[in-house]
Amino acid sequence: MKIAIYPGSFDPITKGHLDILKTGAEIFDKIIIAVAKNSEKKGFLTIDERVKLIKESVKDIENVEVDSFDGLTIEYAKKMGAKVLIRGLRAVSDFEYELQLSQANSALSSEIKTVFLTTKPKYNFISSSTIKEIYLNNGDISKFVPDAVFEYLEKRNLS
Ligand code: ADP
């Protein structure tokens, strides 16, 4: 069984993430989308909120599980019996960071491989930080995030 981990902040999950996930789900037997708890980035949503919104967003994809983890991604992958990490690439600006990260992971653990996937062009520019910026300035994020995220943030805005 080929298991892959799709790790990230997912703060919040976007249609870009979802597109990567759908492609990954066609390639691998099982994908575990895992929210990293120790991200240096300042959180917008709590880990529990992110996990809950991911679960709602992926409920129609059969071979996807949702989790969160502490510590090194490679250790988490080993614990889950996965040998592949999925990461997404948008622009050249992602490339440098992602290459470094994948090489660091491979230096730490040679049996864990990183696979890079890309999205459909229409989702390519979407990032969680752009969405946060639009949302916090009262812009319309409905086109960029799964319905569950949109509805949750709409309610949060009203309360
Ligand atoms: P991280 O904080 O680990 O970068 P993110 O949640 O921002 O976590 O992203 C997780 C992964 O998804 C990263 O590999 C990122 O490049 C990728 N990703 C995010 N948005 C997109 C998108 N629109 N298209 C392709 N890949 C994406």
PDB file of C-alpha atoms and ligand atoms in Angstrom:
ATOM      1  CA  MET A   1       0.000   0.000   0.000  1.00  0.00           C
ATOM      2  CA  LYS A   2       1.501   3.315  -1.084  1.00  0.00           C
ATOM      3  CA  ILE A   3       0.832   5.873   1.644  1.00  0.00           C
ATOM      4  CA  ALA A   4       1.770   9.546   1.208  1.00  0.00           C
ATOM      5  CA  ILE A   5       1.719  12.389   3.710  1.00  0.00           C
ATOM      6  CA  TYR A   6       0.658  15.859   2.581  1.00  0.00           C
ATOM      7  CA  PRO A   7       2.022  18.069   5.372  1.00  0.00           C
ATOM      8  CA  GLY A   8       1.484  21.798   5.760  1.00  0.00           C
ATOM      9  CA  SER A   9      -0.046  24.627   7.752  1.00  0.00           C
ATOM     10  CA  PHE A  10      -3.412  24.658   5.949  1.00  0.00           C
ATOM     11  CA  ASP A  11      -4.344  27.899   7.692  1.00  0.00           C
ATOM     12  CA  PRO A  12      -6.917  27.616   6.105  1.00  0.00           C
ATOM     13  CA  ILE A  13      -7.109  24.835   3.509  1.00  0.00           C
ATOM     14  CA  THR A  14      -7.654  26.329   0.025  1.00  0.00           C
ATOM     15  CA  LYS A  15      -8.852  25.100  -3.355  1.00  0.00           C
ATOM     16  CA  GLY A  16      -5.167  24.933  -4.328  1.00  0.00           C
ATOM     17  CA  HIS A  17      -4.466  22.449  -1.534  1.00  0.00           C
ATOM     18  CA  LEU A  18      -7.601  20.507  -2.448  1.00  0.00           C
ATOM     19  CA  ASP A  19      -6.552  20.236  -6.082  1.00  0.00           C
ATOM     20  CA  ILE A  20      -3.125  18.893  -5.080  1.00  0.00           C
ATOM     21  CA  LEU A  21      -4.833  16.440  -2.771  1.00  0.00           C
ATOM     22  CA  LYS A  22      -7.204  15.164  -5.474  1.00  0.00           C
ATOM     23  CA  THR A  23      -4.309  14.556  -7.848  1.00  0.00           C
ATOM     24  CA  GLY A  24      -2.385  12.809  -5.081  1.00  0.00           C
ATOM     25  CA  ALA A  25      -5.385  10.639  -4.251  1.00  0.00           C
ATOM     26  CA  GLU A  26      -5.359   9.315  -7.836  1.00  0.00           C
ATOM     27  CA  ILE A  27      -1.691   8.383  -7.579  1.00  0.00           C
ATOM     28  CA  PHE A  28      -1.416   6.951  -4.051  1.00  0.00           C
ATOM     29  CA  ASP A  29      -3.472   4.339  -2.216  1.00  0.00           C
ATOM     30  CA  LYS A  30      -3.854   6.562   0.819  1.00  0.00           C
ATOM     31  CA  ILE A  31      -3.013  10.177   1.602  1.00  0.00           C
ATOM     32  CA  ILE A  32      -2.790  11.570   5.081  1.00  0.00           C
ATOM     33  CA  ILE A  33      -3.182  15.336   5.039  1.00  0.00           C
ATOM     34  CA  ALA A  34      -1.442  16.437   8.220  1.00  0.00           C
ATOM     35  CA  VAL A  35      -1.462  19.843   9.890  1.00  0.00           C
ATOM     36  CA  ALA A  36       1.962  20.699  11.322  1.00  0.00           C
ATOM     37  CA  LYS A  37       1.547  21.959  14.899  1.00  0.00           C
ATOM     38  CA  ASN A  38       5.003  23.433  15.214  1.00  0.00           C
ATOM     39  CA  SER A  39       4.871  25.763  12.260  1.00  0.00           C
ATOM     40  CA  GLU A  40       6.700  29.019  12.887  1.00  0.00           C
ATOM     41  CA  LYS A  41       3.932  30.908  11.149  1.00  0.00           C
ATOM     42  CA  LYS A  42       1.555  32.748  13.438  1.00  0.00           C
ATOM     43  CA  GLY A  43      -1.779  30.944  13.448  1.00  0.00           C
ATOM     44  CA  PHE A  44      -4.977  32.416  12.048  1.00  0.00           C
ATOM     45  CA  LEU A  45      -7.100  29.362  12.854  1.00  0.00           C
ATOM     46  CA  THR A  46      -6.363  26.910  15.672  1.00  0.00           C
ATOM     47  CA  ILE A  47      -5.064  23.446  14.796  1.00  0.00           C
ATOM     48  CA  ASP A  48      -8.458  21.962  15.739  1.00  0.00           C
ATOM     49  CA  GLU A  49     -10.296  24.415  13.486  1.00  0.00           C
ATOM     50  CA  ARG A  50      -7.960  23.601  10.585  1.00  0.00           C
ATOM     51  CA  VAL A  51      -8.387  19.851  11.052  1.00  0.00           C
ATOM     52  CA  LYS A  52     -12.167  20.181  11.291  1.00  0.00           C
ATOM     53  CA  LEU A  53     -12.365  22.311   8.125  1.00  0.00           C
ATOM     54  CA  ILE A  54     -10.079  19.936   6.221  1.00  0.00           C
ATOM     55  CA  LYS A  55     -12.231  16.972   7.276  1.00  0.00           C
ATOM     56  CA  GLU A  56     -15.350  18.685   5.966  1.00  0.00           C
ATOM     57  CA  SER A  57     -13.588  19.690   2.739  1.00  0.00           C
ATOM     58  CA  VAL A  58     -12.256  16.205   1.899  1.00  0.00           C
ATOM     59  CA  LYS A  59     -15.208  14.112   2.993  1.00  0.00           C
ATOM     60  CA  ASP A  60     -15.948  13.036  -0.605  1.00  0.00           C
ATOM     61  CA  ILE A  61     -12.439  11.761  -1.294  1.00  0.00           C
ATOM     62  CA  GLU A  62     -12.345   8.164  -0.124  1.00  0.00           C
ATOM     63  CA  ASN A  63      -8.642   7.519   0.396  1.00  0.00           C
ATOM     64  CA  VAL A  64      -7.801  10.664   2.365  1.00  0.00           C
ATOM     65  CA  GLU A  65      -7.313  10.849   6.136  1.00  0.00           C
ATOM     66  CA  VAL A  66      -6.836  14.003   8.194  1.00  0.00           C
ATOM     67  CA  ASP A  67      -4.468  14.359  11.134  1.00  0.00           C
ATOM     68  CA  SER A  68      -2.106  16.777  12.889  1.00  0.00           C
ATOM     69  CA  PHE A  69       1.403  16.199  14.151  1.00  0.00           C
ATOM     70  CA  ASP A  70       4.214  17.568  16.279  1.00  0.00           C
ATOM     71  CA  GLY A  71       7.900  17.392  15.532  1.00  0.00           C
ATOM     72  CA  LEU A  72       9.737  16.353  12.405  1.00  0.00           C
ATOM     73  CA  THR A  73       7.678  15.478   9.342  1.00  0.00           C
ATOM     74  CA  ILE A  74       9.931  12.524   8.479  1.00  0.00           C
ATOM     75  CA  GLU A  75       9.416  11.001  11.936  1.00  0.00           C
ATOM     76  CA  TYR A  76       5.680  11.400  11.567  1.00  0.00           C
ATOM     77  CA  ALA A  77       5.831   9.812   8.092  1.00  0.00           C
ATOM     78  CA  LYS A  78       7.741   6.819   9.466  1.00  0.00           C
ATOM     79  CA  LYS A  79       5.255   6.428  12.299  1.00  0.00           C
ATOM     80  CA  MET A  80       2.401   6.361   9.786  1.00  0.00           C
ATOM     81  CA  GLY A  81       4.152   3.886   7.462  1.00  0.00           C
ATOM     82  CA  ALA A  82       4.512   6.457   4.665  1.00  0.00           C
ATOM     83  CA  LYS A  83       7.536   6.763   2.405  1.00  0.00           C
ATOM     84  CA  VAL A  84       6.357   9.752   0.389  1.00  0.00           C
ATOM     85  CA  LEU A  85       5.803  13.405   1.235  1.00  0.00           C
ATOM     86  CA  ILE A  86       3.662  15.454  -1.130  1.00  0.00           C
ATOM     87  CA  ARG A  87       4.397  19.135  -1.542  1.00  0.00           C
ATOM     88  CA  GLY A  88       2.887  21.618  -3.983  1.00  0.00           C
ATOM     89  CA  LEU A  89       4.732  23.949  -6.288  1.00  0.00           C
ATOM     90  CA  ARG A  90       3.279  27.205  -7.523  1.00  0.00           C
ATOM     91  CA  ALA A  91       6.008  29.501  -8.741  1.00  0.00           C
ATOM     92  CA  VAL A  92       9.776  29.659  -8.883  1.00  0.00           C
ATOM     93  CA  SER A  93       9.613  31.375  -5.502  1.00  0.00           C
ATOM     94  CA  ASP A  94       8.290  28.142  -3.948  1.00  0.00           C
ATOM     95  CA  PHE A  95      10.971  26.106  -5.646  1.00  0.00           C
ATOM     96  CA  GLU A  96      13.976  27.285  -3.676  1.00  0.00           C
ATOM     97  CA  TYR A  97      12.364  26.720  -0.288  1.00  0.00           C
ATOM     98  CA  GLU A  98      10.775  23.416  -1.272  1.00  0.00           C
ATOM     99  CA  LEU A  99      14.009  22.091  -2.786  1.00  0.00           C
ATOM    100  CA  GLN A 100      15.893  22.930   0.404  1.00  0.00           C
ATOM    101  CA  LEU A 101      13.223  21.338   2.575  1.00  0.00           C
ATOM    102  CA  SER A 102      13.115  18.144   0.506  1.00  0.00           C
ATOM    103  CA  GLN A 103      16.897  17.862   0.518  1.00  0.00           C
ATOM    104  CA  ALA A 104      17.039  18.418   4.278  1.00  0.00           C
ATOM    105  CA  ASN A 105      14.412  15.706   4.754  1.00  0.00           C
ATOM    106  CA  SER A 106      16.250  13.351   2.468  1.00  0.00           C
ATOM    107  CA  ALA A 107      19.524  14.001   4.322  1.00  0.00           C
ATOM    108  CA  LEU A 108      17.735  13.155   7.576  1.00  0.00           C
ATOM    109  CA  SER A 109      16.038  10.079   6.175  1.00  0.00           C
ATOM    110  CA  SER A 110      16.945   8.731   2.745  1.00  0.00           C
ATOM    111  CA  GLU A 111      13.978   6.365   2.534  1.00  0.00           C
ATOM    112  CA  ILE A 112      11.441   9.227   2.598  1.00  0.00           C
ATOM    113  CA  LYS A 113      10.972  10.775  -0.849  1.00  0.00           C
ATOM    114  CA  THR A 114       9.328  14.091  -1.659  1.00  0.00           C
ATOM    115  CA  VAL A 115       7.001  14.285  -4.648  1.00  0.00           C
ATOM    116  CA  PHE A 116       6.023  17.681  -6.065  1.00  0.00           C
ATOM    117  CA  LEU A 117       2.630  18.275  -7.604  1.00  0.00           C
ATOM    118  CA  THR A 118       1.151  21.313  -9.306  1.00  0.00           C
ATOM    119  CA  THR A 119      -2.406  22.590  -9.468  1.00  0.00           C
ATOM    120  CA  LYS A 120      -4.659  23.557 -12.312  1.00  0.00           C
ATOM    121  CA  PRO A 121      -3.602  27.046 -13.488  1.00  0.00           C
ATOM    122  CA  LYS A 122      -6.756  28.629 -12.041  1.00  0.00           C
ATOM    123  CA  TYR A 123      -5.689  27.637  -8.513  1.00  0.00           C
ATOM    124  CA  ASN A 124      -2.018  28.317  -8.941  1.00  0.00           C
ATOM    125  CA  PHE A 125      -1.855  31.769  -7.345  1.00  0.00           C
ATOM    126  CA  ILE A 126      -3.901  30.844  -4.277  1.00  0.00           C
ATOM    127  CA  SER A 127      -2.148  30.836  -0.929  1.00  0.00           C
ATOM    128  CA  SER A 128      -3.494  30.746   2.609  1.00  0.00           C
ATOM    129  CA  SER A 129      -1.823  34.074   3.331  1.00  0.00           C
ATOM    130  CA  THR A 130      -3.455  35.806   0.337  1.00  0.00           C
ATOM    131  CA  ILE A 131      -6.805  34.453   1.462  1.00  0.00           C
ATOM    132  CA  LYS A 132      -6.306  35.696   5.019  1.00  0.00           C
ATOM    133  CA  GLU A 133      -5.433  39.126   3.661  1.00  0.00           C
ATOM    134  CA  ILE A 134      -8.545  39.268   1.458  1.00  0.00           C
ATOM    135  CA  TYR A 135     -10.772  37.956   4.263  1.00  0.00           C
ATOM    136  CA  LEU A 136      -9.430  40.354   6.889  1.00  0.00           C
ATOM    137  CA  ASN A 137     -10.128  43.221   4.475  1.00  0.00           C
ATOM    138  CA  ASN A 138     -13.693  42.014   3.925  1.00  0.00           C
ATOM    139  CA  GLY A 139     -13.092  40.737   0.400  1.00  0.00           C
ATOM    140  CA  ASP A 140     -14.866  37.766  -1.195  1.00  0.00           C
ATOM    141  CA  ILE A 141     -12.909  34.536  -0.697  1.00  0.00           C
ATOM    142  CA  SER A 142     -15.662  32.183  -1.889  1.00  0.00           C
ATOM    143  CA  LYS A 143     -13.862  31.323  -5.146  1.00  0.00           C
ATOM    144  CA  PHE A 144     -10.620  30.393  -3.410  1.00  0.00           C
ATOM    145  CA  VAL A 145     -11.602  28.146  -0.513  1.00  0.00           C
ATOM    146  CA  PRO A 146     -13.754  25.024  -0.085  1.00  0.00           C
ATOM    147  CA  ASP A 147     -17.405  25.740   0.860  1.00  0.00           C
ATOM    148  CA  ALA A 148     -16.852  24.523   4.433  1.00  0.00           C
ATOM    149  CA  VAL A 149     -14.125  27.125   4.968  1.00  0.00           C
ATOM    150  CA  PHE A 150     -16.146  29.905   3.387  1.00  0.00           C
ATOM    151  CA  GLU A 151     -19.204  29.151   5.521  1.00  0.00           C
ATOM    152  CA  TYR A 152     -17.164  28.860   8.718  1.00  0.00           C
ATOM    153  CA  LEU A 153     -15.381  32.162   8.165  1.00  0.00           C
ATOM    154  CA  GLU A 154     -18.608  33.923   7.184  1.00  0.00           C
ATOM    155  CA  LYS A 155     -20.170  32.863  10.487  1.00  0.00           C
ATOM    156  CA  ARG A 156     -17.052  33.898  12.388  1.00  0.00           C
ATOM    157  CA  ASN A 157     -17.232  37.319  10.766  1.00  0.00           C
ATOM    158  CA  LEU A 158     -20.800  37.777  11.960  1.00  0.00           C
ATOM    159  CA  SER A 159     -20.168  36.712  15.525  1.00  0.00           C
TER     160      SER A 159
HETATM  161  P1  ADP B   1       3.587  25.326   4.660  1.00  0.00           P
HETATM  162  O1  ADP B   1       3.481  26.269   5.819  1.00  0.00           O
HETATM  163  O2  ADP B   1       4.184  23.995   5.021  1.00  0.00           O
HETATM  164  O3  ADP B   1       4.184  25.905   3.403  1.00  0.00           O
HETATM  165  P2  ADP B   1       0.993  25.528   3.395  1.00  0.00           P
HETATM  166  O4  ADP B   1      -0.313  25.124   3.989  1.00  0.00           O
HETATM  167  O5  ADP B   1       1.194  26.966   3.092  1.00  0.00           O
HETATM  168  O6  ADP B   1       2.072  24.940   4.384  1.00  0.00           O
HETATM  169  O7  ADP B   1       1.248  24.696   2.073  1.00  0.00           O
HETATM  170  C1  ADP B   1       1.353  23.285   2.080  1.00  0.00           C
HETATM  171  C2  ADP B   1       1.878  22.834   0.725  1.00  0.00           C
HETATM  172  O8  ADP B   1       0.911  23.110  -0.293  1.00  0.00           O
HETATM  173  C3  ADP B   1       3.157  23.538   0.277  1.00  0.00           C
HETATM  174  O9  ADP B   1       3.972  22.598  -0.406  1.00  0.00           O
HETATM  175  C4  ADP B   1       2.667  24.602  -0.675  1.00  0.00           C
HETATM  176  O10 ADP B   1       3.649  24.938  -1.646  1.00  0.00           O
HETATM  177  C5  ADP B   1       1.502  23.872  -1.316  1.00  0.00           C
HETATM  178  N1  ADP B   1       0.488  24.780  -1.878  1.00  0.00           N
HETATM  179  C6  ADP B   1      -0.241  25.709  -1.223  1.00  0.00           C
HETATM  180  N2  ADP B   1      -1.074  26.357  -2.061  1.00  0.00           N
HETATM  181  C7  ADP B   1      -0.853  25.830  -3.297  1.00  0.00           C
HETATM  182  C8  ADP B   1      -1.383  26.089  -4.613  1.00  0.00           C
HETATM  183  N3  ADP B   1      -2.293  27.041  -4.816  1.00  0.00           N
HETATM  184  N4  ADP B   1      -0.892  25.366  -5.634  1.00  0.00           N
HETATM  185  C9  ADP B   1       0.069  24.424  -5.429  1.00  0.00           C
HETATM  186  N5  ADP B   1       0.594  24.128  -4.229  1.00  0.00           N
HETATM  187  C10 ADP B   1       0.151  24.816  -3.186  1.00  0.00           C
END
